[in-house]
Amino acid sequence: MPVLLPYPFPGPFDYAVPPTLTLAPGDIVLVPLNRRQEVGVVWDAPSGPAVADAKLKPVSARLDAPPMPAPLRRLVEWIASYTLSPPGAVLAMALRVNALTPPPMAAGWRRVADAPDVRVADAPDIRVADAPDIRVADAPDVRVPHAPAIRLTPQRTRVLATLGDRIIPSADLARLADVGTSVIRGMADKGLIEPAPVPSVPPFGRPDPAFRTPHFSSAQAEIAAALRAKVAAHTFTVTLLDGVTGSGKTEIYLEAVAACLQSGRQTLILLPEIALSAQFLARFERRFGVAPALWHSDLGSRTRRATWRAVAEGAAQVVVGARSALFLPFPDLGLVIVDEEHETAFKQEDGVVYHARDMAVVRARFSDAPAILVSATPSLETLSNVEAGRYAHLRLQTRHAGASMPAIAAIDMRDAPPPRGKFLSPVLVAAIRASFARGEQAMLFLNRRGYAPLTLCRACGHRLACPNCTAWLVEHRARRELSCHHCGHTAPAPTICPVCAAEGTLAPIGPGVERITEEAAELFPDIRRLVMASDTMPGPHAAAEAARAIEAREVDLLIGTQIVAKGWHFPHLTLVGVVDADLGLAGGDLRAAERTVQLLHQVAGRAGRAEAPGEVKLQTFSPEHPVMQALVSGDLAAFYEAEKAARRPGHWPPYGRLAALIVSAEQAEAADRCARALGLAAPAAPGVEVLGPTPAPLAILRGRHRRRLLLKTRRDIAVQPILLAWLARVEVPRGARVDVDVDPVSFL
Ligand code: ADP
Ligand code: ZN
């Protein structure tokens, strides 16, 4: 019987089935491999020439876990062949081994009632490792009744502080408190903590489709009915739901969810950024009475197991998740929704390189379910599928309840420059001031974390670069660090130039959100500011709290990176200032203009979502650029037409197909040799073109030298067979590696 293991082997392995077991495809089993027991999935495909049963090792056991549904097995195979990845590598994403066993009634620990009261700044959710210093140096010996004097070491203090009033699973306590398990055992022996059962994960409620039904406008109602019909049809279809920000798209696709709930099937909703989920979850709950199940990579292990099980058993009827939710074992998926379908965050760039939007469509196909792609600024890929008649198109033309679209204006930075060393034009500053005067909120958007993207020595001109990458180090002033946003390298910010040793000559060049925040603090000392960036706001909880504070008008000025751009609905926010509208155009890759329009349109959409009209100011050095023109005029249709016209003749996506080969090696020489060999063996055929090899823009990443080749074919030519044949002609030298990226989004 073929069993697929979650490792990059070329295919399933054959095992004998002992007479005591009956196995069917999808069953999750334990099998011996190299003297270890591994978890695998019984696969359907015949795995090559049959081996005499006597030679096969037997399957050890079948696990007590719901089998992997056939549509998910098909998805694993499909992604493997589309991305040229070993099927086991894809299976690994679908087989959360730690999720297979049901969450046990876990044992946990709590403080004994009279344990010394140690708290971490009254914030039990903060991981102690990151929390302000707890002074324990002079911690006195504490007398606990029934016990001799117990010394409160720093580790023990951390454990007590981490516990607070909670019960924490034994499996997690040591990690959360950052101590060894022996510390925990020692504390139990000394009577500082005691075992206690962990309360079980809250059950997954049943969303009620009739909990609070909205009153739709006639245009909205028509689209909602069309989507309900798609769900009822119980067949695979793809629909683009397209409409300006604030037109009610979310409200409407929740009707499709309602229809799916009524049909008793499950729904998967993919969001590009799980930080977005906070407001979404609240909205879902208002509509259906309970929150949906949530799936993302930061879930705690208990919740992860419970959720995985609840999905497999059908108890979780609606799952909202990041791209990895695609691999959950839905037994009866009836609807797949991809919100903000144009987002590049749906592309996974590490490991198996896949586009979650496209794979969501495939998943829907294998489940005979409709897929709904939602966006105010659809990707050209999706629009071309609409044009070709493959996808249906439903459109909403106006904002709900008469809210008007924001007025977008460009600020020509050459005419109205900021003061020296500053980044906000007086025109923008005046507009912000005016909105505060009206008692409204404003937002500054800059898609760059940290204080400054580059540090330069004014004496010798040296620029501080990452030792591992072709990239400048970004200053994070609050943390007094320089950090590489590509490899994560960090170092304390130096005070003297590492090259010329001059003192006090290192100068920050250009702004990040931290620097804009500093400038705003000088300009508007009395207003309440909030910074939202992925590094200052990790996880959905922090984002939820931020959203609450903004809605409650506890904040006047919001400053953020792209995390503020998406999906939020802030009724009192009326002014959006884009600090550097040209930023995304600099890279100049295939989709730079498209992406800039999408991102800035999205940011602009945060303004004026309720009664008060919104206003958007774009700081730019090239107001004549077609992207700025499109945003200012609001004529996105014309922009899209121009963009299509530019891509069509050269067969650029979506009118052609791309696949990138990324060669990397620790030695530049090996990378070059491999890249040259690939170049010499490049396929040649009508409609097939190879560009490169060239050094990658990120010529060194994590210490590896990188070269790129790009395969471009006509749309009617599949890239996979060409790639397979090409790679088979080339021997990759030792130490070099070739990564394949089908449908590349990043060209770095
Ligand atoms: P989009 O997803 O297109 O940006 P939303 O669905 O977020 O739009 O709608 C924008 C706002 O208008 C939300 O606060 C939403 O609750 C509200 N809204 C939209 N349609 C209706 C409706 N028919 N009845 C009540 N509120 C609505
Ligand atoms: Zn780096």
PDB file of C-alpha atoms in Angstrom, residues 270-389:
ATOM      1  CA  LEU A 270      -8.643  33.333   3.340  1.00  0.00           C
ATOM      2  CA  LEU A 271      -7.339  36.725   4.457  1.00  0.00           C
ATOM      3  CA  PRO A 272      -3.950  38.027   3.355  1.00  0.00           C
ATOM      4  CA  GLU A 273      -2.898  39.251   6.755  1.00  0.00           C
ATOM      5  CA  ILE A 274      -4.093  37.700   9.930  1.00  0.00           C
ATOM      6  CA  ALA A 275      -3.643  40.972  11.795  1.00  0.00           C
ATOM      7  CA  LEU A 276      -6.689  41.948   9.793  1.00  0.00           C
ATOM      8  CA  SER A 277      -8.762  39.300  11.419  1.00  0.00           C
ATOM      9  CA  ALA A 278      -9.699  41.253  14.552  1.00  0.00           C
ATOM     10  CA  GLN A 279     -12.274  43.543  13.000  1.00  0.00           C
ATOM     11  CA  PHE A 280     -13.345  40.793  10.663  1.00  0.00           C
ATOM     12  CA  LEU A 281     -14.044  38.365  13.502  1.00  0.00           C
ATOM     13  CA  ALA A 282     -16.126  40.959  15.329  1.00  0.00           C
ATOM     14  CA  ARG A 283     -18.099  41.574  12.185  1.00  0.00           C
ATOM     15  CA  PHE A 284     -18.644  37.902  11.589  1.00  0.00           C
ATOM     16  CA  GLU A 285     -19.895  37.561  15.119  1.00  0.00           C
ATOM     17  CA  ARG A 286     -22.341  40.428  14.684  1.00  0.00           C
ATOM     18  CA  ARG A 287     -23.714  38.717  11.593  1.00  0.00           C
ATOM     19  CA  PHE A 288     -23.787  35.087  12.789  1.00  0.00           C
ATOM     20  CA  GLY A 289     -23.802  35.279  16.592  1.00  0.00           C
ATOM     21  CA  VAL A 290     -20.508  33.424  17.101  1.00  0.00           C
ATOM     22  CA  ALA A 291     -16.944  33.884  15.944  1.00  0.00           C
ATOM     23  CA  PRO A 292     -15.589  31.576  13.241  1.00  0.00           C
ATOM     24  CA  ALA A 293     -12.642  29.263  13.803  1.00  0.00           C
ATOM     25  CA  LEU A 294      -9.357  31.022  13.233  1.00  0.00           C
ATOM     26  CA  TRP A 295      -6.261  29.446  11.693  1.00  0.00           C
ATOM     27  CA  HIS A 296      -2.786  30.936  11.425  1.00  0.00           C
ATOM     28  CA  SER A 297       0.755  30.034  12.262  1.00  0.00           C
ATOM     29  CA  ASP A 298       0.821  31.670  15.700  1.00  0.00           C
ATOM     30  CA  LEU A 299      -1.950  29.599  17.243  1.00  0.00           C
ATOM     31  CA  GLY A 300      -1.086  27.938  20.528  1.00  0.00           C
ATOM     32  CA  SER A 301      -0.585  24.213  20.277  1.00  0.00           C
ATOM     33  CA  ARG A 302      -3.829  23.323  22.076  1.00  0.00           C
ATOM     34  CA  THR A 303      -5.947  25.612  19.968  1.00  0.00           C
ATOM     35  CA  ARG A 304      -4.195  24.352  16.879  1.00  0.00           C
ATOM     36  CA  ARG A 305      -5.015  20.755  17.683  1.00  0.00           C
ATOM     37  CA  ALA A 306      -8.564  21.515  18.683  1.00  0.00           C
ATOM     38  CA  THR A 307      -9.150  23.559  15.537  1.00  0.00           C
ATOM     39  CA  TRP A 308      -7.619  20.950  13.240  1.00  0.00           C
ATOM     40  CA  ARG A 309      -9.840  18.291  14.795  1.00  0.00           C
ATOM     41  CA  ALA A 310     -12.932  20.458  14.693  1.00  0.00           C
ATOM     42  CA  VAL A 311     -12.366  21.112  10.991  1.00  0.00           C
ATOM     43  CA  ALA A 312     -11.760  17.433  10.266  1.00  0.00           C
ATOM     44  CA  GLU A 313     -14.883  16.422  12.171  1.00  0.00           C
ATOM     45  CA  GLY A 314     -17.005  19.151  10.624  1.00  0.00           C
ATOM     46  CA  ALA A 315     -17.631  20.892  13.944  1.00  0.00           C
ATOM     47  CA  ALA A 316     -15.880  24.046  12.750  1.00  0.00           C
ATOM     48  CA  GLN A 317     -18.167  25.184   9.976  1.00  0.00           C
ATOM     49  CA  VAL A 318     -16.399  28.367   8.993  1.00  0.00           C
ATOM     50  CA  VAL A 319     -12.649  28.862   9.131  1.00  0.00           C
ATOM     51  CA  VAL A 320     -10.965  32.205   8.652  1.00  0.00           C
ATOM     52  CA  GLY A 321      -7.299  31.906   8.072  1.00  0.00           C
ATOM     53  CA  ALA A 322      -4.027  32.760   6.488  1.00  0.00           C
ATOM     54  CA  ARG A 323      -2.816  30.809   3.467  1.00  0.00           C
ATOM     55  CA  SER A 324      -1.940  27.703   5.481  1.00  0.00           C
ATOM     56  CA  ALA A 325      -5.670  27.211   6.159  1.00  0.00           C
ATOM     57  CA  LEU A 326      -5.819  25.916   2.604  1.00  0.00           C
ATOM     58  CA  PHE A 327      -4.393  22.656   3.907  1.00  0.00           C
ATOM     59  CA  LEU A 328      -6.963  22.011   6.625  1.00  0.00           C
ATOM     60  CA  PRO A 329      -8.805  18.688   6.284  1.00  0.00           C
ATOM     61  CA  PHE A 330     -12.322  19.977   5.470  1.00  0.00           C
ATOM     62  CA  PRO A 331     -14.428  16.879   4.809  1.00  0.00           C
ATOM     63  CA  ASP A 332     -17.183  18.868   3.103  1.00  0.00           C
ATOM     64  CA  LEU A 333     -16.013  22.188   1.795  1.00  0.00           C
ATOM     65  CA  GLY A 334     -18.854  24.115   0.160  1.00  0.00           C
ATOM     66  CA  LEU A 335     -17.364  27.574  -0.391  1.00  0.00           C
ATOM     67  CA  VAL A 336     -13.951  29.199  -0.638  1.00  0.00           C
ATOM     68  CA  ILE A 337     -13.548  32.965  -0.334  1.00  0.00           C
ATOM     69  CA  VAL A 338     -10.311  34.848  -0.938  1.00  0.00           C
ATOM     70  CA  ASP A 339     -10.568  38.384   0.401  1.00  0.00           C
ATOM     71  CA  GLU A 340      -8.212  41.030  -1.043  1.00  0.00           C
ATOM     72  CA  GLU A 341      -7.339  38.545  -3.749  1.00  0.00           C
ATOM     73  CA  HIS A 342      -4.784  40.903  -5.340  1.00  0.00           C
ATOM     74  CA  GLU A 343      -2.547  40.825  -2.256  1.00  0.00           C
ATOM     75  CA  THR A 344       0.976  39.551  -2.788  1.00  0.00           C
ATOM     76  CA  ALA A 345       0.951  38.245   0.783  1.00  0.00           C
ATOM     77  CA  PHE A 346      -0.894  35.241  -0.633  1.00  0.00           C
ATOM     78  CA  LYS A 347       2.302  34.157  -2.314  1.00  0.00           C
ATOM     79  CA  GLN A 348       4.370  31.897  -0.089  1.00  0.00           C
ATOM     80  CA  GLU A 349       8.034  32.481  -0.863  1.00  0.00           C
ATOM     81  CA  ASP A 350       9.769  29.933   1.378  1.00  0.00           C
ATOM     82  CA  GLY A 351       9.754  26.181   1.142  1.00  0.00           C
ATOM     83  CA  VAL A 352       7.043  25.160  -1.288  1.00  0.00           C
ATOM     84  CA  VAL A 353       6.571  28.340  -3.303  1.00  0.00           C
ATOM     85  CA  TYR A 354       2.874  28.664  -4.108  1.00  0.00           C
ATOM     86  CA  HIS A 355       0.193  31.295  -4.577  1.00  0.00           C
ATOM     87  CA  ALA A 356      -2.584  30.708  -2.065  1.00  0.00           C
ATOM     88  CA  ARG A 357      -5.171  32.545  -4.169  1.00  0.00           C
ATOM     89  CA  ASP A 358      -4.595  30.284  -7.133  1.00  0.00           C
ATOM     90  CA  MET A 359      -4.418  27.177  -4.980  1.00  0.00           C
ATOM     91  CA  ALA A 360      -7.652  28.188  -3.241  1.00  0.00           C
ATOM     92  CA  VAL A 361      -9.313  28.058  -6.645  1.00  0.00           C
ATOM     93  CA  VAL A 362      -7.843  24.600  -7.207  1.00  0.00           C
ATOM     94  CA  ARG A 363      -9.034  23.501  -3.796  1.00  0.00           C
ATOM     95  CA  ALA A 364     -12.550  24.687  -4.643  1.00  0.00           C
ATOM     96  CA  ARG A 365     -12.417  22.757  -7.911  1.00  0.00           C
ATOM     97  CA  PHE A 366     -11.504  19.484  -6.192  1.00  0.00           C
ATOM     98  CA  SER A 367     -14.338  20.086  -3.708  1.00  0.00           C
ATOM     99  CA  ASP A 368     -16.963  20.946  -6.363  1.00  0.00           C
ATOM    100  CA  ALA A 369     -17.433  24.228  -4.584  1.00  0.00           C
ATOM    101  CA  PRO A 370     -17.654  27.834  -5.736  1.00  0.00           C
ATOM    102  CA  ALA A 371     -14.742  30.175  -5.147  1.00  0.00           C
ATOM    103  CA  ILE A 372     -15.273  33.901  -4.643  1.00  0.00           C
ATOM    104  CA  LEU A 373     -12.340  36.257  -5.163  1.00  0.00           C
ATOM    105  CA  VAL A 374     -12.893  39.652  -3.566  1.00  0.00           C
ATOM    106  CA  SER A 375     -11.091  42.923  -4.241  1.00  0.00           C
ATOM    107  CA  ALA A 376     -11.559  46.602  -4.905  1.00  0.00           C
ATOM    108  CA  THR A 377      -8.488  46.446  -7.122  1.00  0.00           C
ATOM    109  CA  PRO A 378      -8.391  42.975  -8.677  1.00  0.00           C
ATOM    110  CA  SER A 379      -5.162  41.534  -9.969  1.00  0.00           C
ATOM    111  CA  LEU A 380      -4.656  41.610 -13.712  1.00  0.00           C
ATOM    112  CA  GLU A 381      -4.471  37.812 -13.550  1.00  0.00           C
ATOM    113  CA  THR A 382      -7.988  37.611 -12.217  1.00  0.00           C
ATOM    114  CA  LEU A 383      -9.281  40.261 -14.611  1.00  0.00           C
ATOM    115  CA  SER A 384      -7.860  38.368 -17.552  1.00  0.00           C
ATOM    116  CA  ASN A 385      -9.640  35.235 -16.348  1.00  0.00           C
ATOM    117  CA  VAL A 386     -12.833  37.287 -16.297  1.00  0.00           C
ATOM    118  CA  GLU A 387     -12.158  38.524 -19.810  1.00  0.00           C
ATOM    119  CA  ALA A 388     -11.531  35.016 -21.040  1.00  0.00           C
ATOM    120  CA  GLY A 389     -14.873  33.956 -19.587  1.00  0.00           C
TER     121      GLY A 389
END
